[in-house]
mmCIF file of C-alpha atoms and ligand atoms in Angstrom:
data_model
loop_
_atom_site.group_PDB
_atom_site.id
_atom_site.type_symbol
_atom_site.label_atom_id
_atom_site.label_comp_id
_atom_site.label_asym_id
_atom_site.label_seq_id
_atom_site.Cartn_x
_atom_site.Cartn_y
_atom_site.Cartn_z
ATOM 1 C CA MET A 1 131.478 124.077 94.128
ATOM 2 C CA GLN A 2 132.306 121.387 96.623
ATOM 3 C CA LYS A 3 131.093 123.579 99.414
ATOM 4 C CA ALA A 4 127.722 124.089 97.735
ATOM 5 C CA GLU A 5 127.401 120.336 97.261
ATOM 6 C CA LYS A 6 128.211 119.828 100.889
ATOM 7 C CA LYS A 7 125.570 122.341 101.887
ATOM 8 C CA GLU A 8 122.967 120.557 99.792
ATOM 9 C CA THR A 9 123.914 117.248 101.334
ATOM 10 C CA LEU A 10 123.542 118.736 104.803
ATOM 11 C CA ALA A 11 120.121 120.060 103.834
ATOM 12 C CA LEU A 12 119.196 116.541 102.762
ATOM 13 C CA TYR A 13 120.302 115.155 106.128
ATOM 14 C CA ARG A 14 117.788 117.482 107.759
ATOM 15 C CA ASP A 15 114.983 116.166 105.540
ATOM 16 C CA ARG A 16 112.750 113.952 107.666
ATOM 17 C CA ASN A 17 112.197 111.384 104.868
ATOM 18 C CA VAL A 18 115.937 111.142 104.228
ATOM 19 C CA GLN A 19 116.524 110.579 107.928
ATOM 20 C CA ILE A 20 114.003 107.742 108.030
ATOM 21 C CA LEU A 21 115.533 105.985 105.041
ATOM 22 C CA LEU A 22 119.111 106.445 106.288
ATOM 23 C CA SER A 23 118.178 105.204 109.744
ATOM 24 C CA LYS A 24 116.996 101.969 108.127
ATOM 25 C CA PHE A 25 120.427 101.567 106.529
ATOM 26 C CA LEU A 26 122.381 102.621 109.610
ATOM 27 C CA SER A 27 120.423 100.391 111.997
ATOM 28 C CA GLY A 28 121.056 97.420 109.739
ATOM 29 C CA GLU A 29 117.346 96.926 108.990
ATOM 30 C CA LEU A 30 118.179 97.570 105.363
ATOM 31 C CA GLU A 31 121.447 96.493 103.818
ATOM 32 C CA MET A 32 120.461 97.002 100.216
ATOM 33 C CA LEU A 33 117.383 98.641 98.785
ATOM 34 C CA GLU A 34 116.145 96.237 96.126
ATOM 35 C CA PRO A 35 113.176 96.794 93.833
ATOM 36 C CA VAL A 36 110.197 94.443 94.181
ATOM 37 C CA TYR A 37 108.605 93.143 90.999
ATOM 38 C CA ASP A 38 104.946 93.589 90.271
ATOM 39 C CA PRO A 39 103.737 91.988 86.996
ATOM 40 C CA LYS A 40 101.321 94.806 86.220
ATOM 41 C CA THR A 41 103.333 97.911 87.073
ATOM 42 C CA GLY A 42 106.902 96.648 86.944
ATOM 43 C CA TYR A 43 109.416 97.286 89.674
ATOM 44 C CA HIS A 44 108.787 99.460 92.700
ATOM 45 C CA TYR A 45 110.329 100.166 96.119
ATOM 46 C CA PRO A 46 107.673 99.570 98.817
ATOM 47 C CA VAL A 47 110.056 100.652 101.625
ATOM 48 C CA VAL A 48 110.545 104.073 100.038
ATOM 49 C CA GLU A 49 106.901 104.386 99.033
ATOM 50 C CA ALA A 50 105.929 103.989 102.691
ATOM 51 C CA ILE A 51 108.311 106.846 103.559
ATOM 52 C CA VAL A 52 107.547 109.371 100.822
ATOM 53 C CA GLY A 53 103.827 108.539 100.623
ATOM 54 C CA GLU A 54 103.321 108.476 96.874
ATOM 55 C CA ALA A 55 104.741 106.080 94.305
ATOM 56 C CA SER A 56 105.407 108.965 91.904
ATOM 57 C CA LYS A 57 107.733 110.625 94.434
ATOM 58 C CA VAL A 58 109.986 107.573 94.849
ATOM 59 C CA GLU A 59 112.162 108.029 91.767
ATOM 60 C CA PRO A 60 112.915 111.749 92.255
ATOM 61 C CA PHE A 61 113.685 111.017 95.912
ATOM 62 C CA LEU A 62 116.150 108.233 95.110
ATOM 63 C CA SER A 63 117.776 110.190 92.248
ATOM 64 C CA LYS A 64 118.311 113.156 94.560
ATOM 65 C CA LEU A 65 120.062 110.962 97.131
ATOM 66 C CA HIS A 66 122.149 109.358 94.417
ATOM 67 C CA ALA A 67 123.120 112.728 92.930
ATOM 68 C CA ALA A 68 124.182 113.953 96.386
ATOM 69 C CA GLY A 69 126.496 110.960 96.766
ATOM 70 C CA ILE A 70 124.492 109.503 99.640
ATOM 71 C CA LEU A 71 123.277 106.419 97.809
ATOM 72 C CA GLU A 72 125.188 104.235 95.415
ATOM 73 C CA LYS A 73 123.235 102.557 92.646
ATOM 74 C CA LYS A 74 123.809 99.333 90.789
ATOM 75 C CA LEU A 75 121.999 98.070 87.707
ATOM 76 C CA TYR A 76 119.570 95.415 88.962
ATOM 77 C CA ASP A 77 117.455 94.645 85.895
ATOM 78 C CA LYS A 78 116.055 96.134 82.694
ATOM 79 C CA ILE A 79 112.340 96.307 82.348
ATOM 80 C CA ILE A 80 110.453 96.230 79.051
ATOM 81 C CA PHE A 81 107.228 98.212 78.715
ATOM 82 C CA CYS A 82 104.589 97.775 76.034
ATOM 83 C CA PRO A 83 104.839 100.822 73.692
ATOM 84 C CA LYS A 84 101.036 100.822 73.303
ATOM 85 C CA CYS A 85 99.585 100.400 76.807
ATOM 86 C CA SER A 86 102.725 100.869 78.995
ATOM 87 C CA SER A 87 102.155 97.575 80.805
ATOM 88 C CA ALA A 88 105.236 95.803 82.150
ATOM 89 C CA ASP A 89 103.581 92.440 81.622
ATOM 90 C CA VAL A 90 105.588 91.773 78.492
ATOM 91 C CA SER A 91 107.031 88.433 77.363
ATOM 92 C CA VAL A 92 109.861 87.843 74.943
ATOM 93 C CA HIS A 93 109.246 85.888 71.754
ATOM 94 C CA TYR A 94 112.103 84.453 69.707
ATOM 95 C CA CYS A 95 111.069 84.749 66.070
ATOM 96 C CA CYS A 96 111.969 83.531 62.615
ATOM 97 C CA PRO A 97 114.118 86.218 60.910
ATOM 98 C CA PHE A 98 112.432 85.444 57.566
ATOM 99 C CA CYS A 99 108.683 85.461 58.256
ATOM 100 C CA LYS A 100 108.758 86.890 61.857
ATOM 101 C CA SER A 101 106.682 83.988 63.238
ATOM 102 C CA PHE A 102 107.440 82.943 66.815
ATOM 103 C CA ASN A 103 106.344 79.402 66.018
ATOM 104 C CA ILE A 104 109.907 78.109 65.832
ATOM 105 C CA GLN A 105 111.560 74.952 67.129
ATOM 106 C CA LYS A 106 114.920 75.190 68.823
ATOM 107 C CA SER A 107 117.321 72.306 68.443
ATOM 108 C CA SER A 108 121.007 71.492 68.923
ATOM 109 C CA LEU A 109 123.435 70.603 66.198
ATOM 110 C CA ILE A 110 125.574 67.520 66.811
ATOM 111 C CA GLU A 111 128.760 66.534 65.078
ATOM 112 C CA HIS A 112 130.110 62.983 65.026
ATOM 113 C CA VAL A 113 133.848 63.562 65.531
ATOM 114 C CA LYS A 114 135.055 60.390 63.748
ATOM 115 C CA CYS A 115 133.176 60.774 60.448
ATOM 116 C CA GLY A 116 132.533 64.485 60.601
ATOM 117 C CA TYR A 117 128.781 64.146 60.015
ATOM 118 C CA MET A 118 126.688 66.988 61.426
ATOM 119 C CA ASP A 119 122.911 67.048 61.912
ATOM 120 C CA LEU A 120 120.133 68.031 64.317
ATOM 121 C CA GLU A 121 120.108 66.306 67.689
ATOM 122 C CA GLU A 122 116.810 64.494 67.057
ATOM 123 C CA ASN A 123 118.275 62.799 63.964
ATOM 124 C CA PHE A 124 120.965 61.221 66.146
ATOM 125 C CA LEU A 125 118.464 59.930 68.699
ATOM 126 C CA GLU A 126 117.596 56.230 68.726
ATOM 127 C CA GLY A 127 115.577 55.603 71.861
ATOM 128 C CA ASP A 128 117.648 57.241 74.587
ATOM 129 C CA LYS A 129 120.966 56.784 72.766
ATOM 130 C CA TYR A 130 122.822 58.768 70.129
ATOM 131 C CA VAL A 131 123.649 56.875 66.936
ATOM 132 C CA CYS A 132 125.293 58.506 63.921
ATOM 133 C CA PRO A 133 122.750 58.434 61.031
ATOM 134 C CA LYS A 134 125.595 58.322 58.491
ATOM 135 C CA CYS A 135 128.043 55.687 59.811
ATOM 136 C CA HIS A 136 125.670 54.067 62.339
ATOM 137 C CA GLU A 137 128.233 54.114 65.122
ATOM 138 C CA ALA A 138 126.961 54.662 68.688
ATOM 139 C CA LEU A 139 128.097 57.937 70.255
ATOM 140 C CA LYS A 140 128.979 57.619 73.919
ATOM 141 C CA LYS A 141 131.018 60.473 75.273
ATOM 142 C CA ILE A 142 130.448 64.161 74.670
ATOM 143 C CA ASP A 143 133.568 66.048 73.478
ATOM 144 C CA VAL A 144 135.198 62.646 72.706
ATOM 145 C CA ASP A 145 132.799 60.844 70.320
ATOM 146 C CA TYR A 146 130.611 63.816 69.503
ATOM 147 C CA LYS A 147 130.365 67.581 69.926
ATOM 148 C CA LYS A 148 127.508 69.989 70.373
ATOM 149 C CA ALA A 149 128.090 72.286 67.417
ATOM 150 C CA GLY A 150 125.592 75.010 68.267
ATOM 151 C CA ILE A 151 121.935 75.841 68.110
ATOM 152 C CA TRP A 152 119.746 75.383 65.067
ATOM 153 C CA CYS A 153 116.187 76.680 64.725
ATOM 154 C CA ILE A 154 113.486 75.705 62.270
ATOM 155 C CA CYS A 155 110.458 77.860 61.549
ATOM 156 C CA GLU A 156 107.237 75.803 61.707
ATOM 157 C CA ASP A 157 105.491 78.342 59.496
ATOM 158 C CA CYS A 158 107.894 78.990 56.600
ATOM 159 C CA SER A 159 110.122 75.886 57.154
ATOM 160 C CA LYS A 160 113.328 77.943 56.864
ATOM 161 C CA SER A 161 116.174 77.250 59.282
ATOM 162 C CA PHE A 162 118.530 79.692 61.021
ATOM 163 C CA ASP A 163 120.827 79.830 64.017
ATOM 164 C CA ILE A 164 119.978 83.248 65.517
ATOM 165 C CA PRO A 165 116.315 84.113 66.105
ATOM 166 C CA VAL A 166 115.034 87.697 66.259
ATOM 167 C CA PRO A 167 113.572 88.806 69.604
ATOM 168 C CA ALA A 168 110.133 90.431 69.752
ATOM 169 C CA HIS A 169 107.858 91.450 72.606
ATOM 170 C CA PHE A 170 104.317 90.349 73.318
ATOM 171 C CA CYS A 171 102.136 92.396 75.663
ATOM 172 C CA ARG A 172 100.037 90.066 77.803
ATOM 173 C CA ASN A 173 97.786 93.007 78.676
ATOM 174 C CA CYS A 174 96.788 94.454 75.270
ATOM 175 C CA HIS A 175 98.211 91.625 73.085
ATOM 176 C CA THR A 176 100.282 94.009 70.987
ATOM 177 C CA ASN A 177 103.452 92.691 69.415
ATOM 178 C CA SER A 178 106.397 95.060 69.349
ATOM 179 C CA THR A 179 109.922 94.905 68.064
ATOM 180 C CA PHE A 180 113.146 95.626 69.927
ATOM 181 C CA GLU A 181 113.281 99.010 68.133
ATOM 182 C CA GLU A 182 109.808 99.970 69.395
ATOM 183 C CA ALA A 183 110.250 98.698 72.950
ATOM 184 C CA LEU A 184 110.523 101.050 75.889
ATOM 185 C CA ILE A 185 113.317 99.735 78.074
ATOM 186 C CA LYS A 186 114.046 101.171 81.492
ATOM 187 C CA ASP A 187 116.981 100.552 83.828
ATOM 188 C CA VAL A 188 116.109 99.405 87.316
ATOM 189 C CA TYR A 189 118.566 99.886 90.167
ATOM 190 C CA SER A 190 119.297 98.593 93.622
ATOM 191 C CA TYR A 191 120.710 101.090 96.130
ATOM 192 C CA THR A 192 123.191 100.972 98.992
ATOM 193 C CA LEU A 193 124.493 103.626 101.327
ATOM 194 C CA THR A 194 127.931 104.935 100.303
ATOM 195 C CA GLU A 195 130.666 104.031 102.782
ATOM 196 C CA ASN A 196 131.717 107.569 103.696
ATOM 197 C CA VAL A 197 128.094 108.590 104.206
ATOM 198 C CA LYS A 198 127.639 105.747 106.681
ATOM 199 C CA ALA A 199 130.229 107.431 108.881
ATOM 200 C CA GLU A 200 129.339 111.000 107.970
ATOM 201 C CA SER A 201 125.607 110.753 108.568
ATOM 202 C CA PHE A 202 126.215 108.926 111.818
ATOM 203 C CA LEU A 203 128.253 111.942 112.864
ATOM 204 C CA ASN A 204 125.955 114.500 111.397
ATOM 205 C CA TRP A 205 122.797 113.734 113.167
ATOM 206 C CA PHE A 206 122.523 110.359 114.816
ATOM 207 C CA LEU A 207 125.149 110.667 117.430
ATOM 208 C CA VAL A 208 124.799 114.413 117.848
ATOM 209 C CA ALA A 209 121.046 114.061 118.293
ATOM 210 C CA ALA A 210 121.451 111.253 120.811
ATOM 211 C CA ILE A 211 124.041 113.145 122.879
ATOM 212 C CA ARG A 212 122.015 116.334 122.743
ATOM 213 C CA GLU A 213 118.992 114.453 124.039
ATOM 214 C CA PHE A 214 121.026 112.834 126.787
ATOM 215 C CA LEU A 215 122.405 116.197 127.970
ATOM 216 C CA ILE A 216 118.984 117.893 127.885
ATOM 217 C CA LYS A 217 117.544 115.029 129.939
ATOM 218 C CA GLY A 218 120.374 115.628 132.426
ATOM 219 C CA GLY A 219 119.074 119.172 132.896
ATOM 220 C CA LEU A 220 121.725 120.965 130.851
ATOM 221 C CA THR A 221 121.185 123.856 128.485
ATOM 222 C CA VAL A 222 122.317 122.621 125.077
ATOM 223 C CA GLU A 223 123.202 124.274 121.789
ATOM 224 C CA SER A 224 123.999 122.120 118.781
ATOM 225 C CA PRO A 225 125.708 122.977 116.573
ATOM 226 C CA ALA A 226 127.128 125.881 118.550
ATOM 227 C CA LEU A 227 128.962 128.936 117.292
ATOM 228 C CA LEU A 228 131.047 130.529 120.058
ATOM 229 C CA LYS A 229 133.037 133.744 120.023
ATOM 230 C CA GLY A 230 136.584 133.389 121.341
ATOM 231 C CA LYS A 231 138.827 135.882 123.118
ATOM 232 C CA SER A 232 140.395 136.726 119.773
ATOM 233 C CA GLY A 233 137.002 137.743 118.415
ATOM 234 C CA ALA A 234 136.883 134.804 116.026
ATOM 235 C CA ASN A 235 133.902 132.469 115.911
ATOM 236 C CA HIS A 236 134.391 128.763 116.463
ATOM 237 C CA SER A 237 131.906 126.005 115.821
ATOM 238 C CA PHE A 238 131.445 122.965 118.014
ATOM 239 C CA ASP A 239 129.163 120.002 117.448
ATOM 240 C CA ILE A 240 127.653 120.481 120.902
ATOM 241 C CA MET A 241 127.942 123.090 123.651
ATOM 242 C CA ALA A 242 126.205 122.614 127.001
ATOM 243 C CA TYR A 243 126.169 124.129 130.458
ATOM 244 C CA ILE A 244 124.483 123.402 133.743
ATOM 245 C CA GLY A 245 121.610 125.629 134.761
ATOM 246 C CA ASP A 246 122.234 129.250 133.848
ATOM 247 C CA ASP A 247 125.976 129.381 134.251
ATOM 248 C CA PRO A 248 127.530 129.624 130.775
ATOM 249 C CA GLN A 249 130.929 129.881 132.439
ATOM 250 C CA LYS A 250 130.713 126.182 133.313
ATOM 251 C CA MET A 251 130.473 125.272 129.686
ATOM 252 C CA ILE A 252 131.434 121.981 128.117
ATOM 253 C CA VAL A 253 132.061 121.513 124.425
ATOM 254 C CA VAL A 254 131.880 118.282 122.464
ATOM 255 C CA ASP A 255 133.278 117.514 119.037
ATOM 256 C CA LEU A 256 132.828 114.273 117.176
ATOM 257 C CA ALA A 257 135.308 112.640 114.872
ATOM 258 C CA THR A 258 134.829 109.482 112.946
ATOM 259 C CA SER A 259 136.887 107.358 110.655
ATOM 260 C CA THR A 260 135.836 104.852 108.038
ATOM 261 C CA GLU A 261 139.238 103.244 108.591
ATOM 262 C CA ASP A 262 140.327 101.901 111.957
ATOM 263 C CA VAL A 263 141.471 105.014 113.786
ATOM 264 C CA VAL A 264 140.786 108.707 113.970
ATOM 265 C CA SER A 265 144.001 110.699 113.464
ATOM 266 C CA GLU A 266 145.289 113.449 115.791
ATOM 267 C CA GLN A 267 143.894 116.088 113.398
ATOM 268 C CA PRO A 268 140.560 116.640 115.204
ATOM 269 C CA VAL A 269 142.438 116.856 118.527
ATOM 270 C CA ILE A 270 144.574 119.682 117.148
ATOM 271 C CA ALA A 271 141.532 121.428 115.665
ATOM 272 C CA LEU A 272 139.644 121.177 118.947
ATOM 273 C CA PHE A 273 142.638 122.474 120.896
ATOM 274 C CA ALA A 274 142.911 125.554 118.686
ATOM 275 C CA LYS A 275 139.244 126.331 119.351
ATOM 276 C CA ILE A 276 139.234 125.738 123.119
ATOM 277 C CA PHE A 277 142.417 127.779 123.483
ATOM 278 C CA ASP A 278 140.383 130.731 122.254
ATOM 279 C CA VAL A 279 136.993 129.882 123.797
ATOM 280 C CA SER A 280 138.168 128.463 127.182
ATOM 281 C CA PRO A 281 135.365 126.090 128.095
ATOM 282 C CA GLU A 282 135.361 124.294 131.430
ATOM 283 C CA ARG A 283 135.775 120.973 129.701
ATOM 284 C CA ALA A 284 136.254 119.740 126.165
ATOM 285 C CA TYR A 285 135.364 116.310 124.852
ATOM 286 C CA LEU A 286 136.386 114.610 121.675
ATOM 287 C CA ILE A 287 134.343 111.551 120.821
ATOM 288 C CA ALA A 288 136.284 109.361 118.429
ATOM 289 C CA ILE A 289 134.473 106.644 116.478
ATOM 290 C CA PRO A 290 135.692 103.938 116.646
ATOM 291 C CA LYS A 291 139.184 104.681 118.037
ATOM 292 C CA LEU A 292 141.694 107.487 118.451
ATOM 293 C CA SER A 293 145.285 107.041 117.291
ATOM 294 C CA GLU A 294 148.020 106.700 119.948
ATOM 295 C CA ASN A 295 149.420 110.060 118.938
ATOM 296 C CA GLY A 296 145.957 111.584 119.184
ATOM 297 C CA LYS A 297 145.534 110.202 122.706
ATOM 298 C CA LYS A 298 148.883 111.662 123.825
ATOM 299 C CA MET A 299 147.992 115.057 122.393
ATOM 300 C CA ALA A 300 144.527 115.006 123.968
ATOM 301 C CA GLU A 301 146.117 114.366 127.354
ATOM 302 C CA LEU A 302 148.600 117.169 126.840
ATOM 303 C CA TYR A 303 145.875 119.608 125.773
ATOM 304 C CA LYS A 304 143.494 118.523 128.560
ATOM 305 C CA ILE A 305 140.935 117.254 126.096
ATOM 306 C CA ARG A 306 138.875 114.317 127.326
ATOM 307 C CA ALA A 307 138.974 111.716 124.601
ATOM 308 C CA ILE A 308 136.182 109.177 124.405
ATOM 309 C CA GLU A 309 136.504 106.181 122.153
ATOM 310 C CA ALA A 310 133.294 104.441 121.198
ATOM 311 C CA GLU A 311 132.214 101.797 118.717
ATOM 312 C CA ASN A 312 128.659 103.064 118.676
ATOM 313 C CA GLN A 313 126.108 105.471 120.086
ATOM 314 C CA GLU A 314 125.437 103.526 123.315
ATOM 315 C CA GLU A 315 129.131 103.301 124.159
ATOM 316 C CA ALA A 316 129.661 106.989 123.441
ATOM 317 C CA ILE A 317 126.835 108.081 125.731
ATOM 318 C CA ALA A 318 127.792 105.656 128.520
ATOM 319 C CA SER A 319 131.384 106.965 128.543
ATOM 320 C CA LEU A 320 130.268 110.580 128.406
ATOM 321 C CA LYS A 321 127.877 109.987 131.294
ATOM 322 C CA GLU A 322 130.609 108.386 133.369
ATOM 323 C CA SER A 323 132.983 111.238 132.643
ATOM 324 C CA LEU A 324 130.407 113.946 133.455
ATOM 325 C CA ASN A 325 129.698 112.321 136.815
ATOM 326 C CA THR A 326 133.342 112.441 137.889
ATOM 327 C CA VAL A 327 133.997 116.096 138.519
HETATM 328 ZN ZN1 ZN B 1 100.193 96.565 75.882
HETATM 329 ZN ZN1 ZN B 2 109.472 81.652 59.161
HETATM 330 ZN ZN1 ZN B 3 129.365 59.055 61.815
#
C-alpha cells in the first residue's frame, strides 16, 4: 500500500505542472498558497491557474497534491454562494426571529451596579455621559459603576425585542434572500508544502537534475537514476551514474541523502558501501544535505566514499566539481 502511494507520488514529481508549483515553494517565491478573493466568482488561486491553464483544473490539481501528502491544507475561509444564481456576492443579514425582517436595531444593555437597574444604552445617555434613568446617579467607570450586560435588538418592523438575531443571506447579484439552511457553503483552503516533501522533492529531482546537467556539460555520459548489475548478479540503483567518454570502467556513482533534521545519519553511507562493494565503481560520492553525522564521516572515509556536505544545490555542485578535478 505504502509502496503504491510512493509510486504515485513519484509520478506526480515527474508531472511538469507539479514541478513548476513545487519549484515556486522550494525557491522561496511562494511560502503559502493563499486564495485571492473575487467578489463575483469567489476565491481562486491565480498562481495555480497560470500553471494548469484552466480555472476548472485548479481544484482537482490541488486535491491530488494534498491526497499524495505533498501539500498541507488549512481552512482559510468559508464562502457562501447564492442557491439561485451561484454568485459569491452574498451579504449576511441579521434578522428578527419573529417576522424575519432585517430592519433591526442593535443596542447594548447596561446595568447600574448600585441600584441594579438595567436598560438599553441609549436610555442611559445624557449628552455624552451615562446617567441612571432610575436613580439619576452619574455612571463613570465601566465594571465599577456599571456593566455591559449584553446585546439587545429591537425589530423596527414588528417592534419585538430579542437578544439573538437569525442570520440570512442576500444575493447582491439576483437579489434573492436565502436562509442558512438553503445556503451553499464551501470551505476554502490555503496550502503549504509539507516539511518532508521539501527535503524529498529537493532530492528527487532538483538536485539530481542539476547534478546530471552539470556532469553532461562536463562531457560525461550520465544515467540517472541508474540500475547497475553487481558481481553477485544483483541489481543496485544509484541516483546518478556517470563516466568519461566511452569508458564505463571509469564510472562514478552518486547517491544523495537528505535530512529534515540537522544531520544525515550513517545509514546512507552503509547502504552505498554495500552497493559499491558489489558494483566496484571508480569513485563513489555521497552528497549529504545539509550535513553528515560524525560517525557517517568516519565510515565514509573507511569505505573510501567521498562525502560531500552541502546546504544547497550550488554548494553541492561546487564541491563535486572541485572533487572531480582532483584526480
Ligand atoms: Zn443570486
Ligand atoms: Zn420583527
Ligand atoms: Zn441607578
